[in-house]
mmCIF file of C-alpha atoms and ligand atoms in Angstrom:
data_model
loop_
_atom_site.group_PDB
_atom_site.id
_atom_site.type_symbol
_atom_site.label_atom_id
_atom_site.label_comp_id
_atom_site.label_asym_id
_atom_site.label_seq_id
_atom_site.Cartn_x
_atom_site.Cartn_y
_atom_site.Cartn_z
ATOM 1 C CA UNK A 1 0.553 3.676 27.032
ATOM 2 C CA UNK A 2 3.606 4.634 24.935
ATOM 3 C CA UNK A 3 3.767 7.539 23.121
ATOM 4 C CA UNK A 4 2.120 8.091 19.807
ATOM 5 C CA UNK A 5 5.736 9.513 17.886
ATOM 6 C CA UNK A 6 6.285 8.498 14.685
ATOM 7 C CA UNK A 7 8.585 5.950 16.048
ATOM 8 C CA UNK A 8 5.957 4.284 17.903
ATOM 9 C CA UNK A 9 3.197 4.326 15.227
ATOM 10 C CA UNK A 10 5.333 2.918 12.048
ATOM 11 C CA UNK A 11 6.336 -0.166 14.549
ATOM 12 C CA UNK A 12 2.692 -0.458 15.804
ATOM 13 C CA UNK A 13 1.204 -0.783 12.349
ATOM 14 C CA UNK A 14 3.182 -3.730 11.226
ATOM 15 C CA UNK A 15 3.418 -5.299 14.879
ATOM 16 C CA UNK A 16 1.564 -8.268 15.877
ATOM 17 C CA UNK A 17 1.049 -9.376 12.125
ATOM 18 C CA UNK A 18 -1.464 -6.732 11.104
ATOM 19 C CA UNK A 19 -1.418 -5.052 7.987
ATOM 20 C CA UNK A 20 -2.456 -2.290 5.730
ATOM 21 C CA UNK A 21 -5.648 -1.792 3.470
ATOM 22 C CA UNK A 22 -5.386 0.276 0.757
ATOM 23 C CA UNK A 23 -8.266 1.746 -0.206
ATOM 24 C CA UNK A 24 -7.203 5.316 -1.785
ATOM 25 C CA UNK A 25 -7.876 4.435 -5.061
ATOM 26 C CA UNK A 26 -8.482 8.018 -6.487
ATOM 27 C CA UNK A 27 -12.129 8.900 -7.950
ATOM 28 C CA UNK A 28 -10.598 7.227 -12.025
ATOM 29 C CA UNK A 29 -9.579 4.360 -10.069
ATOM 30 C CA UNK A 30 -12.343 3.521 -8.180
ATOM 31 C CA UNK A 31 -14.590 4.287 -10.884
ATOM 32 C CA UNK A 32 -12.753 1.327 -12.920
ATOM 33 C CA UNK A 33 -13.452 -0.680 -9.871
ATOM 34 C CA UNK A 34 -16.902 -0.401 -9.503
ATOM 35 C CA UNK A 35 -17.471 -0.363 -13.335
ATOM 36 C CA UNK A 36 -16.014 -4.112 -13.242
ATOM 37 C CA UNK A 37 -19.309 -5.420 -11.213
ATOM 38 C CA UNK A 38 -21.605 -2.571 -12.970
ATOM 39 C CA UNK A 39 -22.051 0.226 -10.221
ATOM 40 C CA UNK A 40 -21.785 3.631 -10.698
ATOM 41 C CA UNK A 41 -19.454 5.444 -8.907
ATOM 42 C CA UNK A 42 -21.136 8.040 -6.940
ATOM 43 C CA UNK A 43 -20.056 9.598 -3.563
ATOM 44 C CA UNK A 44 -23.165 7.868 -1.898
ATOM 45 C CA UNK A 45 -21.768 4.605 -3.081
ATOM 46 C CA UNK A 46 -18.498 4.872 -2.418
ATOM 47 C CA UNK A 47 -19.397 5.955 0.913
ATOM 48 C CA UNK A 48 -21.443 3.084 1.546
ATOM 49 C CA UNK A 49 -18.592 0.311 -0.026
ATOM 50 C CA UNK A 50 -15.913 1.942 2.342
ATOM 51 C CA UNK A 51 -18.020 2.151 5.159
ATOM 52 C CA UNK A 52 -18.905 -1.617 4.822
ATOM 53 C CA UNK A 53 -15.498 -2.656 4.833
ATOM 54 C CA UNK A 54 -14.133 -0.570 7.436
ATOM 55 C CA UNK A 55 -17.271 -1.396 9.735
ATOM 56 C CA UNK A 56 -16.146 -4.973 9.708
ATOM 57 C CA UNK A 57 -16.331 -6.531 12.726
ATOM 58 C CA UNK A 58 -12.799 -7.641 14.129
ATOM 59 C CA UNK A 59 -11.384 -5.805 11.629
ATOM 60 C CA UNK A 60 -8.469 -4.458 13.500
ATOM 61 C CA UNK A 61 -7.234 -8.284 14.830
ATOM 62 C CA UNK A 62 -5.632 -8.242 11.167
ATOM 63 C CA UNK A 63 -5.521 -4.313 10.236
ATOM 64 C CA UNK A 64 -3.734 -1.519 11.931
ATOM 65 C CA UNK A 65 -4.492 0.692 9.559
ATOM 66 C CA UNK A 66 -6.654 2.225 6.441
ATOM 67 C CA UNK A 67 -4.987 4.787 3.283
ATOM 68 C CA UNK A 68 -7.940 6.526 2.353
ATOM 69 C CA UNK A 69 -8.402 8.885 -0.383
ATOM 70 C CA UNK A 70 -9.291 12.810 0.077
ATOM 71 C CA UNK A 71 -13.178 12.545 -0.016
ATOM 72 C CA UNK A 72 -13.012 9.247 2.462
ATOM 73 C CA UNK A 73 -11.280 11.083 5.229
ATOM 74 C CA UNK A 74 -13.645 13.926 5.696
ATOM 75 C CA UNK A 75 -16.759 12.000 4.434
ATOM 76 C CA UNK A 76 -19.825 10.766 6.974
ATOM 77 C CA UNK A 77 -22.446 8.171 6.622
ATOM 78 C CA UNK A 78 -26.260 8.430 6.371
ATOM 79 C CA UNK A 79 -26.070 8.341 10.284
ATOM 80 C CA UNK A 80 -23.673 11.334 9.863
ATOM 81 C CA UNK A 81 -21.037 9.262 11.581
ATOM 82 C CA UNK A 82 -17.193 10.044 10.156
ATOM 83 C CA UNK A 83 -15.932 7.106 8.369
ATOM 84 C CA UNK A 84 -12.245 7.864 9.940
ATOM 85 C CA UNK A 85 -13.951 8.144 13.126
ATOM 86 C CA UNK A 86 -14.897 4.592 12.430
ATOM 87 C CA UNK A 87 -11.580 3.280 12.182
ATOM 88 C CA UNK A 88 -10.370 5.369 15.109
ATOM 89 C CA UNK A 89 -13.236 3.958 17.562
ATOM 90 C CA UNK A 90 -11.458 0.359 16.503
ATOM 91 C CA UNK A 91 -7.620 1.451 16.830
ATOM 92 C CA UNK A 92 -6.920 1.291 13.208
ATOM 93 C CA UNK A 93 -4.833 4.090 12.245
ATOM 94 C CA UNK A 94 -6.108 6.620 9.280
ATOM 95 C CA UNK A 95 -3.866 7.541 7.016
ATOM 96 C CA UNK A 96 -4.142 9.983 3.657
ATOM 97 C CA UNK A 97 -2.783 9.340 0.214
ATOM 98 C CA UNK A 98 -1.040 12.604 -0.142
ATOM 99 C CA UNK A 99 0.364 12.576 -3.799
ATOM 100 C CA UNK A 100 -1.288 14.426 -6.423
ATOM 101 C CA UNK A 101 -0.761 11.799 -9.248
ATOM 102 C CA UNK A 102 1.527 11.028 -12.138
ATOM 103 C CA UNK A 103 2.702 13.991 -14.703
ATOM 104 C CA UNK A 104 5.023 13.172 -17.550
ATOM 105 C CA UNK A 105 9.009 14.146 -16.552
ATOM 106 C CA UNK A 106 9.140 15.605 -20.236
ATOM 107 C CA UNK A 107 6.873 16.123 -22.921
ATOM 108 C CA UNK A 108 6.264 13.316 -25.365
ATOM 109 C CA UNK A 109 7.622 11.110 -22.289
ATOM 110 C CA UNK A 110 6.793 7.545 -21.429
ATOM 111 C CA UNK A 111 8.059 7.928 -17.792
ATOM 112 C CA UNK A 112 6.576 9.802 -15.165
ATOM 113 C CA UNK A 113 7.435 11.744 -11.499
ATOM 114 C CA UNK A 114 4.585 12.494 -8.909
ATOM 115 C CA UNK A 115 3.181 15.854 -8.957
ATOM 116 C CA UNK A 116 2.243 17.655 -5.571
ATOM 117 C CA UNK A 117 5.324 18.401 -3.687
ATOM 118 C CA UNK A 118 5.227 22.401 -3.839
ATOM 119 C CA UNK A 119 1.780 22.120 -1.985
ATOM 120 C CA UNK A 120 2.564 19.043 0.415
ATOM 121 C CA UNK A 121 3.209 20.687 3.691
ATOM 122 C CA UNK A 122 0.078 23.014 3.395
ATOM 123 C CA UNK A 123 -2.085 20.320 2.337
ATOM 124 C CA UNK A 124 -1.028 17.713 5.226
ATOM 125 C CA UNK A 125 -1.498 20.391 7.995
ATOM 126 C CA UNK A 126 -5.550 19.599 7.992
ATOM 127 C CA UNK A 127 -5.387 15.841 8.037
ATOM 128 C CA UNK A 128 -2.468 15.767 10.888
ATOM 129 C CA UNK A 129 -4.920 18.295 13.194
ATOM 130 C CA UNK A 130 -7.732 16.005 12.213
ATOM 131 C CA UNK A 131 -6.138 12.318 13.295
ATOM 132 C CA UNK A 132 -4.663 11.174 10.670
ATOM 133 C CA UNK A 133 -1.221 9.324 11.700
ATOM 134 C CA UNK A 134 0.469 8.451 8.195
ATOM 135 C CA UNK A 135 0.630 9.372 4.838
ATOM 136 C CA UNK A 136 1.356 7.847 1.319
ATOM 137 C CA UNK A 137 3.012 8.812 -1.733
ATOM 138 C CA UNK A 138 3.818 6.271 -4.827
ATOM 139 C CA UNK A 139 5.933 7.018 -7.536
ATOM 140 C CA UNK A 140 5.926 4.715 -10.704
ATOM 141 C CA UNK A 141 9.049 3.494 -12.397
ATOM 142 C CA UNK A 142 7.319 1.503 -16.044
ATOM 143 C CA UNK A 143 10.351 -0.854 -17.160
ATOM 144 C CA UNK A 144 10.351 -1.100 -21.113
ATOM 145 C CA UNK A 145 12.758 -0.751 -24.074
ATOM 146 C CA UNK A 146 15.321 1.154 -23.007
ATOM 147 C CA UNK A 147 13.539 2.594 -19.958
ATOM 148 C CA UNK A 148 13.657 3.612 -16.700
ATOM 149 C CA UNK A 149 16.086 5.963 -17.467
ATOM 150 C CA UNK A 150 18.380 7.113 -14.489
ATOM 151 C CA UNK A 151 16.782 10.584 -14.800
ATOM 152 C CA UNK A 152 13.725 9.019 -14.097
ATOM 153 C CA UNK A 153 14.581 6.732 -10.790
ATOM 154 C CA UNK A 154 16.803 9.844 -9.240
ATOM 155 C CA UNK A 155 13.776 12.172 -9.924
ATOM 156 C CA UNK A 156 11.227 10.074 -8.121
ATOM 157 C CA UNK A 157 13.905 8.574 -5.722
ATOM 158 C CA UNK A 158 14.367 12.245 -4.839
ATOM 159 C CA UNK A 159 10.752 13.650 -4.465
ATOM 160 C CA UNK A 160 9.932 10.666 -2.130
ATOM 161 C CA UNK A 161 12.803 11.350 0.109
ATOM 162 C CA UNK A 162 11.480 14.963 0.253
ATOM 163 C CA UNK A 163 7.896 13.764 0.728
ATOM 164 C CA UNK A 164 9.373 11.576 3.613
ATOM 165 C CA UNK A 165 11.007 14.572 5.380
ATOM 166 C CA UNK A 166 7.451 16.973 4.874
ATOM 167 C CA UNK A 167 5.503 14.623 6.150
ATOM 168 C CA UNK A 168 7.971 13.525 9.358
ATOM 169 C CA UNK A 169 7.992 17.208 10.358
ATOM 170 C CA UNK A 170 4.535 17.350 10.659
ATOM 171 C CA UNK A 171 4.510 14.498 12.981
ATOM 172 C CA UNK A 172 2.840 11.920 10.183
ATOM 173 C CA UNK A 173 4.671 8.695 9.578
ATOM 174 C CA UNK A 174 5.508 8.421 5.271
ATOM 175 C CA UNK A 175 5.064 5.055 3.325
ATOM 176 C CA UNK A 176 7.709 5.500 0.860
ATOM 177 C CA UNK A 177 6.411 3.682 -2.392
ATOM 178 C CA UNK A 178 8.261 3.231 -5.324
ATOM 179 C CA UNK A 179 6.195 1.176 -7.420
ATOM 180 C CA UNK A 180 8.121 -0.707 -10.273
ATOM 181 C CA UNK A 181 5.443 -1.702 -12.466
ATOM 182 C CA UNK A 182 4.567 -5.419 -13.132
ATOM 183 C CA UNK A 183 3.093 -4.326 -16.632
ATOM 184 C CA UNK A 184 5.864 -5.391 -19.743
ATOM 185 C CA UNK A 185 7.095 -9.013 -21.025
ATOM 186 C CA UNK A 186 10.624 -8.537 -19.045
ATOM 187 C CA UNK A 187 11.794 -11.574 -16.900
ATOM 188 C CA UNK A 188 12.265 -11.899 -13.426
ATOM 189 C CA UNK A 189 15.554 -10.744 -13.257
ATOM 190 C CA UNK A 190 14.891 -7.384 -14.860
ATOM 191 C CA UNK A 191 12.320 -6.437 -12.154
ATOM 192 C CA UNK A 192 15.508 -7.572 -9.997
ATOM 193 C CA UNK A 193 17.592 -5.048 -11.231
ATOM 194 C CA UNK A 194 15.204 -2.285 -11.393
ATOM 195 C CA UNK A 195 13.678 -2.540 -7.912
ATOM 196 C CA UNK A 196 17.463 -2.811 -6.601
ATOM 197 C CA UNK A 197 18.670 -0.082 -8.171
ATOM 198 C CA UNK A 198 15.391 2.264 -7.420
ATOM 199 C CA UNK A 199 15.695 0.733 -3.601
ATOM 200 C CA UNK A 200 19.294 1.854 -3.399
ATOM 201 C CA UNK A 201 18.528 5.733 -5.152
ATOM 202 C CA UNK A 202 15.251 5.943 -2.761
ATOM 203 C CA UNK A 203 17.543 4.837 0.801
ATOM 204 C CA UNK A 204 20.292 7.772 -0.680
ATOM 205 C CA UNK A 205 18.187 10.375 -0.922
ATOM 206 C CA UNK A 206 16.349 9.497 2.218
ATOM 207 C CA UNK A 207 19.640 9.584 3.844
ATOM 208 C CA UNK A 208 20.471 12.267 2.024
ATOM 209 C CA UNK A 209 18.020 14.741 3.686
ATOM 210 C CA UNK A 210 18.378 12.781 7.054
ATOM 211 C CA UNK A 211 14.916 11.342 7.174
ATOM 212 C CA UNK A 212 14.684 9.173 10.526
ATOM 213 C CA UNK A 213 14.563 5.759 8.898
ATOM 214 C CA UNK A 214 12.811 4.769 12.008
ATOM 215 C CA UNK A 215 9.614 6.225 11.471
ATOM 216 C CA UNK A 216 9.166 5.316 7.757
ATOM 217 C CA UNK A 217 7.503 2.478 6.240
ATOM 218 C CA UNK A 218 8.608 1.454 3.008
ATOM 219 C CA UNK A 219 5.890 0.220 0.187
ATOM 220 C CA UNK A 220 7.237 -1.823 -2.720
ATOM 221 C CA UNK A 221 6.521 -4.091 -5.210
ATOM 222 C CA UNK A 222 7.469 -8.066 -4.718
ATOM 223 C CA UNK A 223 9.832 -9.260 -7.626
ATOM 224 C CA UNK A 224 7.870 -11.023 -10.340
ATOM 225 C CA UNK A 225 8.544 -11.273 -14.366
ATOM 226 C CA UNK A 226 6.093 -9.049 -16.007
ATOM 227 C CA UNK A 227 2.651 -9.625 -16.900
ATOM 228 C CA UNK A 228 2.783 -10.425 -20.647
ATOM 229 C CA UNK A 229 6.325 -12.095 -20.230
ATOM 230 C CA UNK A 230 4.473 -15.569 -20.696
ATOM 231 C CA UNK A 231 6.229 -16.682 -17.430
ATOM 232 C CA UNK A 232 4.350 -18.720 -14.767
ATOM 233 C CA UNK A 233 4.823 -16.847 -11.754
ATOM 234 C CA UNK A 234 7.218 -19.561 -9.364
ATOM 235 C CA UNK A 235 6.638 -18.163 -5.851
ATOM 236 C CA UNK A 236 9.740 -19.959 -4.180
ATOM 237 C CA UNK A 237 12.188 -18.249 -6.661
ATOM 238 C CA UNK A 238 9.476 -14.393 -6.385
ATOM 239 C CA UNK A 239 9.869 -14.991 -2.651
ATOM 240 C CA UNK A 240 14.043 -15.679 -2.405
ATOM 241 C CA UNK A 241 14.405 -12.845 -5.034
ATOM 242 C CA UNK A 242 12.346 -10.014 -3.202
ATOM 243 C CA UNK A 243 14.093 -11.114 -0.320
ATOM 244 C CA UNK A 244 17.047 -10.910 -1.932
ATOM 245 C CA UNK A 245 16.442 -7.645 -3.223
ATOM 246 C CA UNK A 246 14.974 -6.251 0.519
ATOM 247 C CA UNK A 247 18.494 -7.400 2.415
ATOM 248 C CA UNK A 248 20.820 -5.847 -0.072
ATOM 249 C CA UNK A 249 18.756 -2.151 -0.242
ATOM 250 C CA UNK A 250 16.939 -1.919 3.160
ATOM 251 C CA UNK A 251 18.594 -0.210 6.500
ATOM 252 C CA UNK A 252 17.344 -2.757 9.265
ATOM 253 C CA UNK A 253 16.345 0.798 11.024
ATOM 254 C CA UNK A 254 13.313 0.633 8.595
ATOM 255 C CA UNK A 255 10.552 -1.154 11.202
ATOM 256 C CA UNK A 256 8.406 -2.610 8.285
ATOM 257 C CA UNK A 257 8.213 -3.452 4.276
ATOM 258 C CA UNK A 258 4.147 -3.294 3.280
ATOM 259 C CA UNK A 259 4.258 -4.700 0.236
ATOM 260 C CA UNK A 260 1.646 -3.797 -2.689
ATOM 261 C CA UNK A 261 -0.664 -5.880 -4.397
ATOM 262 C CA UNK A 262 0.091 -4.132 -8.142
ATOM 263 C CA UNK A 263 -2.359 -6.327 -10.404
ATOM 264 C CA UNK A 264 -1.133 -9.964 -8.527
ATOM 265 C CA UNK A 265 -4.287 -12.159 -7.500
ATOM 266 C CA UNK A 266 -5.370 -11.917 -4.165
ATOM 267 C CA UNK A 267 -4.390 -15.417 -3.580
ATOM 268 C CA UNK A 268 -1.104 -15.083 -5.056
ATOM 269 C CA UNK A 269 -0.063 -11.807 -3.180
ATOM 270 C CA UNK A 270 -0.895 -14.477 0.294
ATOM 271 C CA UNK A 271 1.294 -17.071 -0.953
ATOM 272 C CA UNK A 272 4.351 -15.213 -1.652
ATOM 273 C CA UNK A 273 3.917 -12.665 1.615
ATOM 274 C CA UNK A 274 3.879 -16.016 3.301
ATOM 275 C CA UNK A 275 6.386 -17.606 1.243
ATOM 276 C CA UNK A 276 8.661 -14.992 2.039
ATOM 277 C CA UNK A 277 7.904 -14.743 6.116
ATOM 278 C CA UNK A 278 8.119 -18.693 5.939
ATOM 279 C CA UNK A 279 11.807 -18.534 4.500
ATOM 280 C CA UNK A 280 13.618 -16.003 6.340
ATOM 281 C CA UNK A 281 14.532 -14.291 9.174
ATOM 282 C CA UNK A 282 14.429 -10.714 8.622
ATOM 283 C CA UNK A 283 15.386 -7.454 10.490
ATOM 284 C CA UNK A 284 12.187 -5.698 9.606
ATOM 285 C CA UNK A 285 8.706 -6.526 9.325
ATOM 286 C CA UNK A 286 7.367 -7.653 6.374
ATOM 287 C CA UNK A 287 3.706 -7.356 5.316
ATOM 288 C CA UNK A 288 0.941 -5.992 3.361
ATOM 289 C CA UNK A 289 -0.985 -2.794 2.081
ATOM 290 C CA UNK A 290 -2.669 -4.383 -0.398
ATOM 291 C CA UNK A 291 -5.463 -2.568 -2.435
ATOM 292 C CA UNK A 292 -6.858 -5.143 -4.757
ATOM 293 C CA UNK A 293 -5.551 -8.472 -3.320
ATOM 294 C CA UNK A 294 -7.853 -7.501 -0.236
ATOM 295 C CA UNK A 295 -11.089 -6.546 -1.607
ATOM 296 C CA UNK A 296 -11.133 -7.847 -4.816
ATOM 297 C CA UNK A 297 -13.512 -11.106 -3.667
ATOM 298 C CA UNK A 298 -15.163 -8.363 -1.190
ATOM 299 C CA UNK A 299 -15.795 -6.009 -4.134
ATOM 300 C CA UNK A 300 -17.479 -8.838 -6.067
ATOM 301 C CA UNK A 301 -19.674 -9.822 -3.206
ATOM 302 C CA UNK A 302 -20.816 -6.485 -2.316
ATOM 303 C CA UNK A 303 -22.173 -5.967 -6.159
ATOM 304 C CA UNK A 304 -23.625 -2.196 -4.977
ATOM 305 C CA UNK A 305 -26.084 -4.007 -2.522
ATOM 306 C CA UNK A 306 -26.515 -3.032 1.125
ATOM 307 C CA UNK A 307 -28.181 -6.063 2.123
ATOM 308 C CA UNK A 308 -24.856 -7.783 0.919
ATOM 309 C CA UNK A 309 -23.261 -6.439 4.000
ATOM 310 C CA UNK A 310 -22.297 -9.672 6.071
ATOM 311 C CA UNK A 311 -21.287 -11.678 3.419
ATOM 312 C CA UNK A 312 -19.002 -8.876 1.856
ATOM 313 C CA UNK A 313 -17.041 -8.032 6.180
ATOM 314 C CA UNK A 314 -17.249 -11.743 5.965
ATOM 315 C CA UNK A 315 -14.941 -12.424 2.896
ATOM 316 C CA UNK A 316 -12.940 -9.210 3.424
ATOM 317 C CA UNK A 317 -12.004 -10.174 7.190
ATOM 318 C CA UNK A 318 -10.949 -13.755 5.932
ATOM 319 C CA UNK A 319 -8.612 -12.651 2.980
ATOM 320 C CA UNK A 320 -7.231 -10.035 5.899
ATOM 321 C CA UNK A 321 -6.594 -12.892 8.430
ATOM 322 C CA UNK A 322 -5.282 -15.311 5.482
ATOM 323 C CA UNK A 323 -2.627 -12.002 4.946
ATOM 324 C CA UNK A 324 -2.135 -11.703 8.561
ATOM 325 C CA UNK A 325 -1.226 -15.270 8.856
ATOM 326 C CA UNK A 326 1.470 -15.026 5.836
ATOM 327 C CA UNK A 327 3.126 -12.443 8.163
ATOM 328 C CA UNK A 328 4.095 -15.150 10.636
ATOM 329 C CA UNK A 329 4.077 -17.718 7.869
ATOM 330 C CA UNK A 330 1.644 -19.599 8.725
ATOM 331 C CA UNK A 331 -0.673 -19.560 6.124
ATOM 332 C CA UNK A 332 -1.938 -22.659 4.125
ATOM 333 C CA UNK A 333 -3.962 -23.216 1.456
ATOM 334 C CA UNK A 334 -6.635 -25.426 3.362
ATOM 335 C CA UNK A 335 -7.450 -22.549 5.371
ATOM 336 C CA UNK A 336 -8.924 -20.961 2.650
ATOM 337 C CA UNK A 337 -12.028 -23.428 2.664
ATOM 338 C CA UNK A 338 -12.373 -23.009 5.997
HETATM 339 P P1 LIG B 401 -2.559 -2.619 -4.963
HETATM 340 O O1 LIG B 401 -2.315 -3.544 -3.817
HETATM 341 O O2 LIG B 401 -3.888 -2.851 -5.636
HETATM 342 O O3 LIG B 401 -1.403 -2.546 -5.911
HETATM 343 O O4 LIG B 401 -2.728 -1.156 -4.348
HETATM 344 C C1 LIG B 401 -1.839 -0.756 -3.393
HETATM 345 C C2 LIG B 401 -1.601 0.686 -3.499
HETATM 346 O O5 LIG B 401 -1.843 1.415 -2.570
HETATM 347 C C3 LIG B 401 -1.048 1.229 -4.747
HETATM 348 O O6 LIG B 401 -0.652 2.549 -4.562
#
């Protein structure tokens, strides 16, 4: 068995096509969630949602690991069973969302840094003695009139680099993400810019403060025009242009790029992960750790109802294979019926 360093784990979660879910949405977020098919949001019930997807069977032919949020990693089921303990029993790595949110840089500001960083190594020490194996931090960059300003990618470019290092020291493996927002009615080519130019800040300051590039994965948002630009989304030219992007920014020391969902359909976040895998040959891995594009059909299904249980692992495990199979690009769109 080779050793579980941080090395080892960051190239073990994106080997063999596997992927990430995503399901730290923080207690606002989830609430929204569940408020979309009319549940409340309760810790019973989001106890019993999680614990239905992560008790899927087979789930870990297609995910190596699970972000959860605070109350998921030290929560238990009815049966008093841990629900990381779940994910352990089936090799799929836990992993904690570590950031503390989004503050505004100054007041009266549009643009925003991610709070927690005085507290960080304190606050990992109890997941890393309890299992968990990575940790994630996302900073936000909004594109707009006249925004992101410079401050604003070097200040979040620079607190992920120092997350990177806090959590590497205590022997957890950081996802890096710097999520450029797909919100705004910019083209194509402005995401371009932006992601390239936060990419390039982020890999300085993570260089900067000699972070082993090894034992990072890095999180980030495909390129796409934004969502009220009007612009049918083209996922040849979204795929060559986040590909693009990745080879110009990305030390090949980086074992994997997980991208995020951010607000794409499920379907659509396949397509251009597969797109992408189809097209090129790249250095690093290249997959998911998707939130929505993996259980928003599994969310609908599940409707707050226990006895929906099959049918929701059932839908969940096939939108994970369909994402698995984009690594290798291999997906297809009659596959979906199957
Ligand atoms: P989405 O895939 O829904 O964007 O969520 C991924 C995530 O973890 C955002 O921080």
């Amino acid at each position: 068995m080779t050793e579980e360093n941080i090395e080892n784990i960051a190239k073990k979660i994106v080997e063999n096509n596997k992927g990430i879910l995503a399901a730290d949405e923080s207690t606002n977020t989830i609430k929204k969630r569940f408020d979309s098919i009319n549940v409340e949001s309760n810790e019973k019930t989001r106890c019993n949602y999680r614990y239905t997807l992560f008790s899927t069977p087979e789930i870990s032919k297609y995910i190596s690991g699970v972000i959860l949020f605070e109350e998921t990693f030290s929560q238990k089921n009815s049966n008093g069973e841990l629900l990381r303990n779940k994910l352990e029993s089936v090799d799929c790595y836990p992993g904690i969302k570590i950031d503390q949110g989004l503050e505004e840089i100054n007041k009266d500001s549009i643009e925003t840094y991610t709070k927690g960083i005085e507290t960080l190594d304190d606050r990992l020490k109890p997941f890393a003695k309890n299992g968990a194996k990575f940790t994630k931090w996302r900073a936000v960059i909004n594109i707009g009139d006249s925004i992101p300003s410079p401050n604003c990618i070097e200040k979040n470019s620079s607190l992920l680099a120092e997350y990177a290092l806090i959590s590497q020291n205590n022997n957890l493996v950081p996802i890096v993400e710097p999520e450029v927002i797909m919100d705004g009615n910019h083209d194509i080519d402005k995401c371009y810019e932006v992601t390239k130019e936060t990419l390039n800040q982020v890999f300085i300051h993570l260089k900067k403060k000699n972070v082993n590039l090894k034992g990072i994965l890095l999180k980030p948002n495909m390129i796409v025009p934004g969502s009220k630009s009007g612009i049918e989304l083209n996922i040849k030219e979204i795929a060559e242009k986040t590909f693009k992007c990745l080879s110009e920014t990305v030390p090949k020391e980086v074992p994997g790029i997980v991208f995020l969902s951010g607000g794409l359909t499920s379907i659509k976040a396949t397509m251009i992960l597969n797109q992408i895998n189809k097209s090129n040959n790249a250095p690093w891995n290249l997959s998911f750790s998707y939130g929505r594009a993996l259980q928003e059909d599994a969310l609908k299904a599940w409707a707050g109802k226990i006895e929906n249980k099959n049918l929701v692992q059932k839908i969940f495990l096939h939108r994970a294979r369909m994402n698995s199979l984009a690594c290798e690009g291999k997906w297809e769109t009659s596959l979906e019926n199957e």
